[in-house]
Amino acid sequence: MSDKKPIILAVDDDPQVLAAIARDLRQEFSAEYRILRVGSGPEALATIKELYEKEEPLALIVADQRMPELEGVELLTASRDFFPDAKRVLLTAYADTEAAVRAINSARLDHYLMKPWDPPENLLYPILHDLLTAWQATYRPAFGGIRLIGFQWSPLSHELKDFLSGYMVGYQWLDYETSPEAKDLVKARGFTSSDLPLIICADGHAVANPTKAALAEHLNIANQPLQDLYDVVVVGAGPSGLAAAVYGASEGLKTLIIERQTPGGQAGTSSRIENYLGFPTGLSGADLAFRAWTQAVRLGAEFLAPQEVASLCIQDGYKVLTLSDGREISTKAVVLTTGVSYRTLDVPGMERLSGAGVYYGAARTEARSCDEQDVYIVGGGNSAGQAAMYLATYARRVFIVIRGANLAASMSAYLIEQIRTTPNIELLPHSQIKEVCGQDHLEAVMVDVNGTVEKRPARALFVFIGAKPSTEWICDQVLCDGKGFLLTGRDIVTDPRYTEVWKKDREPYLLETCVPGIFAAGDSRAGAMARVASAVGEGSMAIKFVHQYLDE
């Protein structure tokens, strides 16, 4: 494992300001980071190039805006060619705030700080700690950590990539077919290509063809409940489930959250969410999910994953959840936040090539493999738009395939504008995929464009269509609408078809299902708004109703 500390680079042409920022950075961050300071833009760019050539880890650049020869925004923009994942902060005077705001898009600026930043404990350190925490979550050292060796077109390799990424576990991907290092590592540990994919952990332990459950156990992700009885069990760790876990744990409830895959749900696969309150420069869905998961665990919630709930029954007023491995968990209340999944694209070749060039969501883990290739996205919602913007930084061309005339009906205006101004993204209206082609991996797609079917080469196809609620296992216990979405609140008592189902004297609480003490929140609830903010709000609100139910 590399012993190199990550670097924080401070740049300012004013010696006094540079000395002050370097002093404050050393005082707070020197235990975990090396602090470098440079007195000009050109010198800083030369330093950045040198760090790149030496494979040094650069975590953060703090640069002044008004510098001769090379302004701060220009320096931060140029730094992206060498360290695209480094966090960038601009030091500005009040008169430069307009340039700083513009730089949020042009230089992918993460934050700007007004001078002076005194006291740093309030105006500097909290901001930089947040940025460095986000950087550390995705940072992969040049040597060490987990290595995943497999084949690019292996569905199991793809699943393991998604799993590790979903839990923000840094790993190094090595393609066995193209990496001599991968072949050497496999051979040195006594394995062959038939044992792939292979996980090599930081301690040197190697696991061939691991299941996600086995990998979770090795990563110390809990798969055993610690309590005999919980106050509330949250099923699903999307934004609504994580919010419910945060508020349940923070308010003293014995809280367990169960997730069958990785935290974040559909939102967790979004490469960049830019319309969530409080994050003006945006953040990835995985980052948001990781922050919420960490917060819930810190407050006392238990997290069980990857684990699936197979059924639910009522025994003496308690809710008993049966897991897919046969274990049972008892609880006083349940919050169902099972979310939705993308609908399958029913065309020839999809099932055969799923995970081998054809993906549902999952733009982040496979984006780098699309370098200078053509990729296709099916769908016109925000998730599709976010994926298109992310893929456009790697792919030669990104084609968005939609049945309608434009994106206005289903995508936020800010994304539509970003797509319109990105030269290598092309919208294909009045179009649909008719077939996907390839032997062991995707090689081409058959696209019907305005009635003309064309065969086009494609490196990958990402599908973001429809919303299918993940409620099949619970529909025999609670009421669902015709599409499988969970009915709650007054929808139960105002519909004459359901009036006999509700047996209590009071009306159901707003998010309560037809079974008292079982609540629903987020995208799987009938009538819910498909936005991260509303899902978080519903998950938080569900805990209020849990309290009211428990107090009866």
Short mmCIF file of C-alpha atoms in Angstrom, two decimals, residues 309-519:
data_model
loop_
_atom_site.label_atom_id
_atom_site.label_comp_id
_atom_site.label_asym_id
_atom_site.label_seq_id
_atom_site.Cartn_x
_atom_site.Cartn_y
_atom_site.Cartn_z
CA VAL A 309 -37.02 -9.31 2.84
CA ALA A 310 -39.01 -12.20 1.44
CA SER A 311 -42.29 -11.81 3.35
CA LEU A 312 -44.06 -10.05 6.21
CA CYS A 313 -46.74 -11.24 8.60
CA ILE A 314 -48.51 -9.97 11.71
CA GLN A 315 -48.17 -11.92 14.98
CA ASP A 316 -49.82 -10.59 18.16
CA GLY A 317 -49.60 -7.05 16.86
CA TYR A 318 -45.91 -7.32 16.00
CA LYS A 319 -44.61 -7.31 12.43
CA VAL A 320 -42.41 -10.28 11.61
CA LEU A 321 -40.14 -9.95 8.59
CA THR A 322 -38.76 -13.11 7.05
CA LEU A 323 -35.48 -12.65 5.22
CA SER A 324 -34.48 -14.53 2.08
CA ASP A 325 -32.15 -16.75 4.15
CA GLY A 326 -35.03 -17.77 6.45
CA ARG A 327 -34.17 -15.63 9.48
CA GLU A 328 -36.96 -13.67 11.15
CA ILE A 329 -36.91 -10.12 12.55
CA SER A 330 -39.63 -8.76 14.84
CA THR A 331 -40.57 -5.09 15.02
CA LYS A 332 -43.32 -2.84 16.29
CA ALA A 333 -43.52 -0.75 13.09
CA VAL A 334 -42.32 -0.97 9.50
CA VAL A 335 -41.51 1.75 6.98
CA LEU A 336 -41.57 0.44 3.41
CA THR A 337 -39.19 2.43 1.21
CA THR A 338 -38.57 -0.24 -1.38
CA GLY A 339 -38.35 2.26 -4.25
CA VAL A 340 -38.65 1.40 -7.90
CA SER A 341 -36.54 -0.34 -10.51
CA TYR A 342 -36.08 0.43 -14.18
CA ARG A 343 -38.37 -1.49 -16.48
CA THR A 344 -36.71 -3.95 -18.78
CA LEU A 345 -36.35 -3.14 -22.45
CA ASP A 346 -38.08 -6.02 -24.24
CA VAL A 347 -36.15 -6.36 -27.50
CA PRO A 348 -34.07 -9.23 -28.90
CA GLY A 349 -30.65 -9.67 -27.30
CA MET A 350 -31.29 -7.67 -24.12
CA GLU A 351 -31.40 -10.56 -21.68
CA ARG A 352 -28.40 -12.31 -23.26
CA LEU A 353 -26.17 -9.21 -23.17
CA SER A 354 -27.32 -7.79 -19.82
CA GLY A 355 -24.19 -6.93 -17.83
CA ALA A 356 -22.04 -7.32 -20.95
CA GLY A 357 -22.50 -3.94 -22.58
CA VAL A 358 -26.20 -3.57 -21.71
CA TYR A 359 -26.88 -1.95 -18.34
CA TYR A 360 -29.88 -0.74 -16.36
CA GLY A 361 -28.68 2.49 -14.80
CA ALA A 362 -25.07 1.98 -13.67
CA ALA A 363 -23.49 4.71 -15.80
CA ARG A 364 -20.70 5.46 -13.32
CA THR A 365 -19.00 2.08 -13.05
CA GLU A 366 -18.75 1.47 -16.79
CA ALA A 367 -18.12 5.00 -18.04
CA ARG A 368 -14.34 4.71 -18.32
CA SER A 369 -14.65 1.60 -20.47
CA CYS A 370 -16.54 3.72 -23.04
CA ASP A 371 -13.54 5.95 -23.77
CA GLU A 372 -13.75 7.32 -27.34
CA GLN A 373 -16.64 4.96 -28.18
CA ASP A 374 -20.30 5.51 -29.08
CA VAL A 375 -22.85 4.82 -26.35
CA TYR A 376 -26.65 4.90 -26.28
CA ILE A 377 -29.04 5.90 -23.53
CA VAL A 378 -32.72 4.94 -23.58
CA GLY A 379 -34.95 7.23 -21.55
CA GLY A 380 -35.77 10.89 -21.12
CA GLY A 381 -35.90 11.40 -17.34
CA ASN A 382 -33.43 13.14 -15.06
CA SER A 383 -31.45 9.95 -14.40
CA ALA A 384 -30.92 9.53 -18.14
CA GLY A 385 -29.86 13.16 -18.50
CA GLN A 386 -27.40 12.95 -15.61
CA ALA A 387 -25.94 9.76 -17.08
CA ALA A 388 -25.59 11.40 -20.50
CA MET A 389 -23.65 14.33 -19.05
CA TYR A 390 -21.35 12.01 -17.12
CA LEU A 391 -20.75 9.65 -20.05
CA ALA A 392 -20.04 12.57 -22.38
CA THR A 393 -16.76 13.19 -20.54
CA TYR A 394 -15.51 9.79 -21.70
CA ALA A 395 -17.43 8.63 -24.77
CA ARG A 396 -16.91 9.90 -28.30
CA ARG A 397 -20.64 10.35 -28.80
CA VAL A 398 -23.67 9.86 -26.55
CA PHE A 399 -27.05 9.26 -28.19
CA ILE A 400 -30.25 9.72 -26.17
CA VAL A 401 -33.07 7.64 -27.62
CA ILE A 402 -36.61 8.80 -26.80
CA ARG A 403 -40.03 8.04 -28.26
CA GLY A 404 -41.30 11.61 -27.91
CA ALA A 405 -40.42 14.80 -29.74
CA ASN A 406 -38.27 16.34 -26.98
CA LEU A 407 -37.20 16.11 -23.36
CA ALA A 408 -39.35 18.92 -21.96
CA ALA A 409 -42.06 16.70 -20.54
CA SER A 410 -39.80 14.47 -18.45
CA MET A 411 -36.48 16.21 -17.73
CA SER A 412 -35.53 19.25 -15.64
CA ALA A 413 -34.75 22.42 -17.57
CA TYR A 414 -31.19 22.73 -16.26
CA LEU A 415 -30.32 19.28 -17.62
CA ILE A 416 -31.95 19.96 -20.97
CA GLU A 417 -29.83 23.10 -21.33
CA GLN A 418 -26.63 21.26 -20.36
CA ILE A 419 -27.36 18.53 -22.91
CA ARG A 420 -28.13 21.10 -25.60
CA THR A 421 -24.74 22.78 -25.13
CA THR A 422 -22.69 19.56 -24.92
CA PRO A 423 -21.37 18.93 -28.45
CA ASN A 424 -20.97 15.15 -28.26
CA ILE A 425 -24.50 14.46 -27.01
CA GLU A 426 -27.15 13.92 -29.68
CA LEU A 427 -30.87 13.54 -29.08
CA LEU A 428 -32.72 11.00 -31.24
CA PRO A 429 -36.43 11.91 -31.00
CA HIS A 430 -39.22 9.67 -32.31
CA SER A 431 -36.83 6.74 -31.98
CA GLN A 432 -36.57 3.38 -30.26
CA ILE A 433 -34.14 0.49 -29.92
CA LYS A 434 -35.36 -2.54 -31.91
CA GLU A 435 -32.53 -5.02 -31.19
CA VAL A 436 -29.11 -5.28 -29.54
CA CYS A 437 -26.42 -7.24 -31.34
CA GLY A 438 -23.21 -8.99 -30.37
CA GLN A 439 -21.71 -12.36 -29.51
CA ASP A 440 -20.35 -12.26 -25.94
CA HIS A 441 -20.83 -8.49 -25.55
CA LEU A 442 -22.70 -5.59 -27.12
CA GLU A 443 -21.34 -4.59 -30.52
CA ALA A 444 -24.21 -2.74 -32.22
CA VAL A 445 -27.78 -1.56 -31.78
CA MET A 446 -30.65 -1.53 -34.24
CA VAL A 447 -32.32 1.88 -33.93
CA ASP A 448 -35.61 2.91 -35.48
CA VAL A 449 -35.21 6.63 -36.18
CA ASN A 450 -38.40 8.20 -37.55
CA GLY A 451 -39.41 4.91 -39.14
CA THR A 452 -36.00 4.04 -40.61
CA VAL A 453 -34.14 1.17 -38.94
CA GLU A 454 -30.35 1.60 -38.81
CA LYS A 455 -27.64 -0.66 -37.44
CA ARG A 456 -25.15 1.41 -35.47
CA PRO A 457 -21.96 0.39 -33.63
CA ALA A 458 -22.25 0.76 -29.85
CA ARG A 459 -19.90 0.16 -26.95
CA ALA A 460 -22.67 0.27 -24.34
CA LEU A 461 -26.40 0.74 -23.92
CA PHE A 462 -27.77 2.25 -20.70
CA VAL A 463 -31.49 1.88 -20.02
CA PHE A 464 -33.44 4.36 -17.88
CA ILE A 465 -37.10 3.69 -18.70
CA GLY A 466 -40.19 3.58 -16.55
CA ALA A 467 -40.63 2.94 -12.87
CA LYS A 468 -41.65 -0.48 -11.60
CA PRO A 469 -42.33 -0.55 -7.84
CA SER A 470 -40.43 -3.20 -5.90
CA THR A 471 -43.49 -4.35 -3.99
CA GLU A 472 -44.21 -7.86 -5.29
CA TRP A 473 -43.40 -9.47 -1.94
CA ILE A 474 -45.77 -7.26 0.08
CA CYS A 475 -48.84 -6.83 -2.16
CA ASP A 476 -50.59 -9.77 -0.52
CA GLN A 477 -50.45 -7.97 2.85
CA VAL A 478 -51.13 -4.33 1.98
CA LEU A 479 -53.21 -2.62 -0.69
CA CYS A 480 -51.55 -1.57 -3.94
CA ASP A 481 -52.94 0.19 -6.98
CA GLY A 482 -53.16 -1.44 -10.39
CA LYS A 483 -49.47 -0.76 -11.06
CA GLY A 484 -48.21 -2.14 -7.77
CA PHE A 485 -47.69 1.17 -5.95
CA LEU A 486 -48.54 1.16 -2.24
CA LEU A 487 -51.79 2.88 -1.21
CA THR A 488 -51.67 5.01 1.92
CA GLY A 489 -53.70 7.45 4.01
CA ARG A 490 -57.05 8.66 2.72
CA ASP A 491 -56.64 6.71 -0.52
CA ILE A 492 -57.68 3.71 1.58
CA VAL A 493 -60.77 5.08 3.30
CA THR A 494 -62.16 7.29 0.52
CA ASP A 495 -62.24 4.59 -2.12
CA PRO A 496 -65.39 2.48 -1.66
CA ARG A 497 -63.50 -0.60 -2.82
CA TYR A 498 -61.27 -0.46 0.25
CA THR A 499 -63.46 0.93 3.04
CA GLU A 500 -63.97 -2.51 4.62
CA VAL A 501 -60.22 -3.14 4.78
CA TRP A 502 -59.40 -0.51 7.42
CA LYS A 503 -60.56 -1.77 10.83
CA LYS A 504 -59.43 0.89 13.30
CA ASP A 505 -61.62 3.71 14.61
CA ARG A 506 -59.22 6.44 13.51
CA GLU A 507 -58.34 7.22 9.90
CA PRO A 508 -55.00 5.97 8.59
CA TYR A 509 -52.10 8.36 9.06
CA LEU A 510 -51.00 10.14 5.90
CA LEU A 511 -48.28 7.57 5.03
CA GLU A 512 -49.88 4.54 6.66
CA THR A 513 -50.89 1.52 4.60
CA CYS A 514 -54.05 -0.51 5.21
CA VAL A 515 -52.17 -2.39 7.96
CA PRO A 516 -51.79 -0.23 11.09
CA GLY A 517 -48.12 0.35 11.89
CA ILE A 518 -46.89 -0.33 8.36
CA PHE A 519 -46.00 2.87 6.54
#
